Amino acid sequence: DQQVKQNSPSLSVQEGRISILNCDYTNSMFDYFLWYKKYPAEGPTFLISISSIKDKNEDGRFTVFLNKSAKHLSLHIVPSQPGDSAVYFCAASNAGGTSYGKLTFGQGTILTVHP
Amino acid sequence: EAQVTQNPRYLITVTGKKLTVTCSQNMNHEYMSWYRQDPGLGLRQIYYSMNVEVTDKGDVPEGYKVSRKEKRNFPLILESPSPNQTSLYFCASSPPASEETQYFGPGTRLLVL
């Protein structure tokens, strides 16, 4: 049972436009959410996170929005750049519980930003 | 340079031949973890370790063993590999009080024939 789902396997965007990557979760115990970015032949790298006490977190061109009632989060990249082309993984955790460090990942979305 | 290293990066083996994938981090992190990445499934946790001599199962531990004798090393052992363990494996570590923000190694691509 996939507790974290990224329903779009891929997304193609023009340089300079907004990229919106979506993620849904089913486990109401999740209280901390992260986005990781992965380039080919490399490991994932942490991008941005949000706690369930917030509904928005911003870091430069990257903003994550959390809608707890809908169990949905999204990552906005504005403006998109060709170097943003990568696989993006959404991850969730029950950080306030005893299983700290345990991440549940989505399937990933391949973002391609065209020049 | 702060990093997580894995060896080997690529490995082809046959069913039943024991193998070990090494993982080492130089950041003095207490928390370490192993994941496997498979198409359509994302990353799934195999085992994790909160500190030296403290390990526990993740979501998909069957067929794997780990040990944590030193803080910096966290090897993954496949005692009798099978073709369904063909996958891309990642080791990760994270600092105290920020276990969710994990630093990943470059990955080990394993093919079991």
Tab-separated table of C-alpha atoms in Angstrom:
chain	number	residue	atom	x	y	z
A	1	ASP	CA	0.000	0.000	0.000
A	2	GLN	CA	1.591	3.227	-1.202
A	3	GLN	CA	1.196	5.737	1.627
A	4	VAL	CA	2.875	8.530	-0.342
A	5	LYS	CA	1.899	8.943	-3.981
A	6	GLN	CA	3.202	11.082	-6.776
A	7	ASN	CA	0.680	10.483	-9.514
A	8	SER	CA	2.539	12.283	-12.284
A	9	PRO	CA	5.518	10.234	-13.464
A	10	SER	CA	6.815	13.149	-15.515
A	11	LEU	CA	6.428	16.877	-16.061
A	12	SER	CA	7.756	19.047	-18.870
A	13	VAL	CA	8.078	22.827	-18.435
A	14	GLN	CA	9.550	25.713	-20.381
A	15	GLU	CA	12.466	27.614	-18.853
A	16	GLY	CA	11.288	30.605	-16.842
A	17	ARG	CA	7.832	29.184	-16.189
A	18	ILE	CA	6.510	27.641	-12.994
A	19	SER	CA	6.925	23.932	-12.225
A	20	ILE	CA	4.376	22.401	-9.879
A	21	LEU	CA	5.000	18.919	-8.538
A	22	ASN	CA	2.289	17.223	-6.523
A	23	CYS	CA	2.231	14.626	-3.772
A	24	ASP	CA	-0.591	12.951	-1.844
A	25	TYR	CA	-0.391	10.934	1.345
A	26	THR	CA	-2.797	8.700	3.214
A	27	ASN	CA	-1.258	8.279	6.676
A	28	SER	CA	-2.618	10.949	9.031
A	29	MET	CA	0.289	10.285	11.431
A	30	PHE	CA	2.743	11.928	9.035
A	31	ASP	CA	3.759	15.304	10.438
A	32	TYR	CA	6.895	16.222	8.515
A	33	PHE	CA	7.333	16.339	4.767
A	34	LEU	CA	10.365	16.697	2.567
A	35	TRP	CA	11.322	16.994	-1.070
A	36	TYR	CA	14.482	15.422	-2.400
A	37	LYS	CA	16.019	15.974	-5.818
A	38	LYS	CA	17.956	13.308	-7.686
A	39	TYR	CA	20.233	13.637	-10.690
A	40	PRO	CA	21.246	10.574	-12.737
A	41	ALA	CA	24.062	8.496	-11.211
A	42	GLU	CA	23.857	10.453	-7.948
A	43	GLY	CA	22.076	9.964	-4.655
A	44	PRO	CA	19.066	12.073	-3.700
A	45	THR	CA	19.791	15.443	-2.106
A	46	PHE	CA	17.565	17.259	0.355
A	47	LEU	CA	15.757	20.228	-1.146
A	48	ILE	CA	13.140	21.620	1.219
A	49	SER	CA	10.875	20.493	4.046
A	50	ILE	CA	7.751	21.530	5.904
A	51	SER	CA	6.303	20.695	9.277
A	52	SER	CA	2.595	19.973	9.651
A	53	ILE	CA	2.202	23.083	11.824
A	54	LYS	CA	2.861	25.197	8.736
A	55	ASP	CA	1.113	25.443	5.394
A	56	LYS	CA	3.944	27.030	3.441
A	57	ASN	CA	7.721	27.090	3.447
A	58	GLU	CA	9.849	29.047	1.033
A	59	ASP	CA	13.522	28.820	0.109
A	60	GLY	CA	14.592	30.945	-2.822
A	61	ARG	CA	12.914	29.669	-5.976
A	62	PHE	CA	11.407	26.702	-4.149
A	63	THR	CA	8.161	26.788	-2.164
A	64	VAL	CA	6.376	23.864	-0.592
A	65	PHE	CA	2.673	24.067	0.237
A	66	LEU	CA	0.887	21.716	2.602
A	67	ASN	CA	-2.873	21.130	2.699
A	68	LYS	CA	-3.420	18.848	5.684
A	69	SER	CA	-7.160	18.471	5.239
A	70	ALA	CA	-6.627	17.219	1.688
A	71	LYS	CA	-3.458	15.296	2.652
A	72	HIS	CA	-1.718	16.982	-0.241
A	73	LEU	CA	1.521	18.848	-0.709
A	74	SER	CA	3.074	20.516	-3.692
A	75	LEU	CA	6.455	21.898	-4.677
A	76	HIS	CA	6.564	25.076	-6.735
A	77	ILE	CA	9.707	26.079	-8.602
A	78	VAL	CA	9.698	29.632	-9.928
A	79	PRO	CA	11.294	30.393	-12.303
A	80	SER	CA	12.240	26.969	-13.591
A	81	GLN	CA	15.751	26.516	-14.950
A	82	PRO	CA	17.249	23.753	-17.117
A	83	GLY	CA	19.457	22.744	-14.166
A	84	ASP	CA	16.288	21.860	-12.251
A	85	SER	CA	15.758	18.899	-14.584
A	86	ALA	CA	15.908	15.887	-12.252
A	87	VAL	CA	13.742	13.342	-10.466
A	88	TYR	CA	11.890	14.810	-7.500
A	89	PHE	CA	10.854	12.607	-4.605
A	90	CYS	CA	8.305	13.545	-2.005
A	91	ALA	CA	8.870	11.972	1.441
A	92	ALA	CA	6.926	11.909	4.681
A	93	SER	CA	7.765	11.108	8.262
A	94	ASN	CA	6.165	10.776	11.663
A	95	ALA	CA	8.894	12.922	13.184
A	96	GLY	CA	6.923	13.483	16.381
A	97	GLY	CA	6.609	9.779	17.004
A	98	THR	CA	9.118	7.106	17.859
A	99	SER	CA	10.007	6.252	14.282
A	100	TYR	CA	12.126	9.317	13.748
A	101	GLY	CA	14.321	9.145	10.703
A	102	LYS	CA	11.985	6.750	8.951
A	103	LEU	CA	11.019	8.255	5.620
A	104	THR	CA	8.284	7.004	3.338
A	105	PHE	CA	8.938	8.058	-0.240
A	106	GLY	CA	6.716	8.604	-3.238
A	107	GLN	CA	7.478	7.094	-6.630
A	108	GLY	CA	9.170	10.218	-7.953
A	109	THR	CA	8.383	12.696	-10.755
A	110	ILE	CA	10.801	13.344	-13.601
A	111	LEU	CA	10.958	17.081	-14.254
A	112	THR	CA	12.325	18.288	-17.590
A	113	VAL	CA	12.878	22.012	-18.062
A	114	HIS	CA	13.358	22.985	-21.717
A	115	PRO	CA	15.523	25.987	-22.649
B	1	GLU	CA	34.572	16.986	2.048
B	2	ALA	CA	31.520	15.770	3.941
B	3	GLN	CA	30.181	12.720	2.180
B	4	VAL	CA	28.668	9.267	2.224
B	5	THR	CA	30.579	6.720	0.168
B	6	GLN	CA	29.426	3.344	-1.099
B	7	ASN	CA	31.345	0.491	-2.643
B	8	PRO	CA	31.085	-1.015	-5.105
B	9	ARG	CA	29.125	1.319	-7.368
B	10	TYR	CA	28.183	-1.480	-9.740
B	11	LEU	CA	27.997	-5.198	-9.082
B	12	ILE	CA	26.905	-8.211	-11.102
B	13	THR	CA	26.633	-11.460	-9.195
B	14	VAL	CA	24.885	-14.814	-9.297
B	15	THR	CA	22.113	-16.222	-7.144
B	16	GLY	CA	23.313	-17.441	-3.767
B	17	LYS	CA	26.754	-15.845	-3.748
B	18	LYS	CA	27.116	-13.798	-0.570
B	19	LEU	CA	27.999	-10.151	-1.035
B	20	THR	CA	28.552	-7.041	1.043
B	21	VAL	CA	27.984	-3.436	0.036
B	22	THR	CA	29.960	-1.046	2.188
B	23	CYS	CA	28.811	2.371	3.350
B	24	SER	CA	30.900	4.943	5.154
B	25	GLN	CA	30.239	8.516	6.277
B	26	ASN	CA	32.700	11.109	7.559
B	27	MET	CA	30.231	13.457	9.249
B	28	ASN	CA	30.090	11.676	12.629
B	29	HIS	CA	26.369	11.040	12.109
B	30	GLU	CA	24.637	8.671	14.473
B	31	TYR	CA	21.713	7.764	12.208
B	32	MET	CA	22.330	5.658	9.122
B	33	SER	CA	19.958	3.871	6.783
B	34	TRP	CA	19.773	1.675	3.684
B	35	TYR	CA	17.211	2.078	0.893
B	36	ARG	CA	16.466	0.339	-2.341
B	37	GLN	CA	15.014	2.148	-5.339
B	38	ASP	CA	12.833	0.278	-7.802
B	39	PRO	CA	10.832	1.620	-10.772
B	40	GLY	CA	7.355	2.759	-9.771
B	41	LEU	CA	8.060	2.211	-6.070
B	42	GLY	CA	10.348	5.065	-5.112
B	43	LEU	CA	12.816	4.462	-2.287
B	44	ARG	CA	12.002	1.914	0.379
B	45	GLN	CA	13.867	1.588	3.651
B	46	ILE	CA	15.617	-1.743	4.262
B	47	TYR	CA	17.327	-1.255	7.631
B	48	TYR	CA	18.341	1.650	9.796
B	49	SER	CA	20.653	2.259	12.715
B	50	MET	CA	20.250	4.839	15.451
B	51	ASN	CA	23.811	4.388	16.710
B	52	VAL	CA	26.604	1.852	17.139
B	53	GLU	CA	25.219	-1.625	17.842
B	54	VAL	CA	21.617	-0.353	17.454
B	55	THR	CA	19.875	-1.497	14.261
B	56	ASP	CA	16.274	-2.133	13.282
B	57	LYS	CA	14.206	-3.291	10.331
B	58	GLY	CA	12.723	-0.931	7.825
B	59	ASP	CA	9.927	-1.723	5.380
B	60	VAL	CA	11.663	-4.379	3.267
B	61	PRO	CA	14.291	-6.173	5.414
B	62	GLU	CA	13.801	-9.717	4.089
B	63	GLY	CA	16.983	-11.152	2.602
B	64	TYR	CA	19.263	-8.488	4.067
B	65	LYS	CA	21.471	-8.112	7.123
B	66	VAL	CA	23.322	-5.133	8.517
B	67	SER	CA	25.818	-4.428	11.247
B	68	ARG	CA	26.992	-1.252	12.991
B	69	LYS	CA	30.241	-1.890	14.793
B	70	GLU	CA	31.610	1.610	14.227
B	71	LYS	CA	29.806	4.910	13.912
B	72	ARG	CA	31.123	5.662	10.422
B	73	ASN	CA	30.373	2.299	8.749
B	74	PHE	CA	27.088	0.556	8.000
B	75	PRO	CA	27.541	-2.396	5.619
B	76	LEU	CA	24.632	-4.120	3.895
B	77	ILE	CA	24.960	-7.895	3.615
B	78	LEU	CA	23.103	-10.146	1.196
B	79	GLU	CA	23.857	-13.662	2.429
B	80	SER	CA	22.102	-15.458	-0.440
B	81	PRO	CA	21.152	-12.939	-3.133
B	82	SER	CA	18.195	-13.644	-5.384
B	83	PRO	CA	17.135	-11.993	-8.674
B	84	ASN	CA	14.385	-10.009	-6.885
B	85	GLN	CA	17.161	-8.144	-5.048
B	86	THR	CA	18.328	-6.646	-8.316
B	87	SER	CA	17.947	-2.958	-7.567
B	88	LEU	CA	19.626	0.388	-6.960
B	89	TYR	CA	20.753	0.702	-3.342
B	90	PHE	CA	21.381	3.894	-1.390
B	91	CYS	CA	22.992	4.405	1.965
B	92	ALA	CA	22.152	7.552	3.925
B	93	SER	CA	23.122	9.256	7.168
B	94	SER	CA	21.742	12.170	9.118
B	95	PRO	CA	22.734	14.388	12.040
B	96	PRO	CA	21.153	14.283	15.499
B	97	ALA	CA	17.782	16.000	15.903
B	98	SER	CA	17.446	16.100	12.120
B	99	GLU	CA	17.144	12.453	11.232
B	100	GLU	CA	14.747	13.175	8.388
B	101	THR	CA	17.238	15.376	6.545
B	102	GLN	CA	19.372	12.603	5.163
B	103	TYR	CA	22.597	12.696	3.179
B	104	PHE	CA	22.675	9.993	0.553
B	105	GLY	CA	25.539	8.107	-0.994
B	106	PRO	CA	25.912	7.843	-4.782
B	107	GLY	CA	24.184	4.471	-5.017
B	108	THR	CA	25.140	0.875	-5.809
B	109	ARG	CA	23.533	-0.769	-8.811
B	110	LEU	CA	23.210	-4.508	-8.205
B	111	LEU	CA	22.280	-7.157	-10.757
B	112	VAL	CA	21.652	-10.685	-9.481
B	113	LEU	CA	21.580	-13.314	-12.238
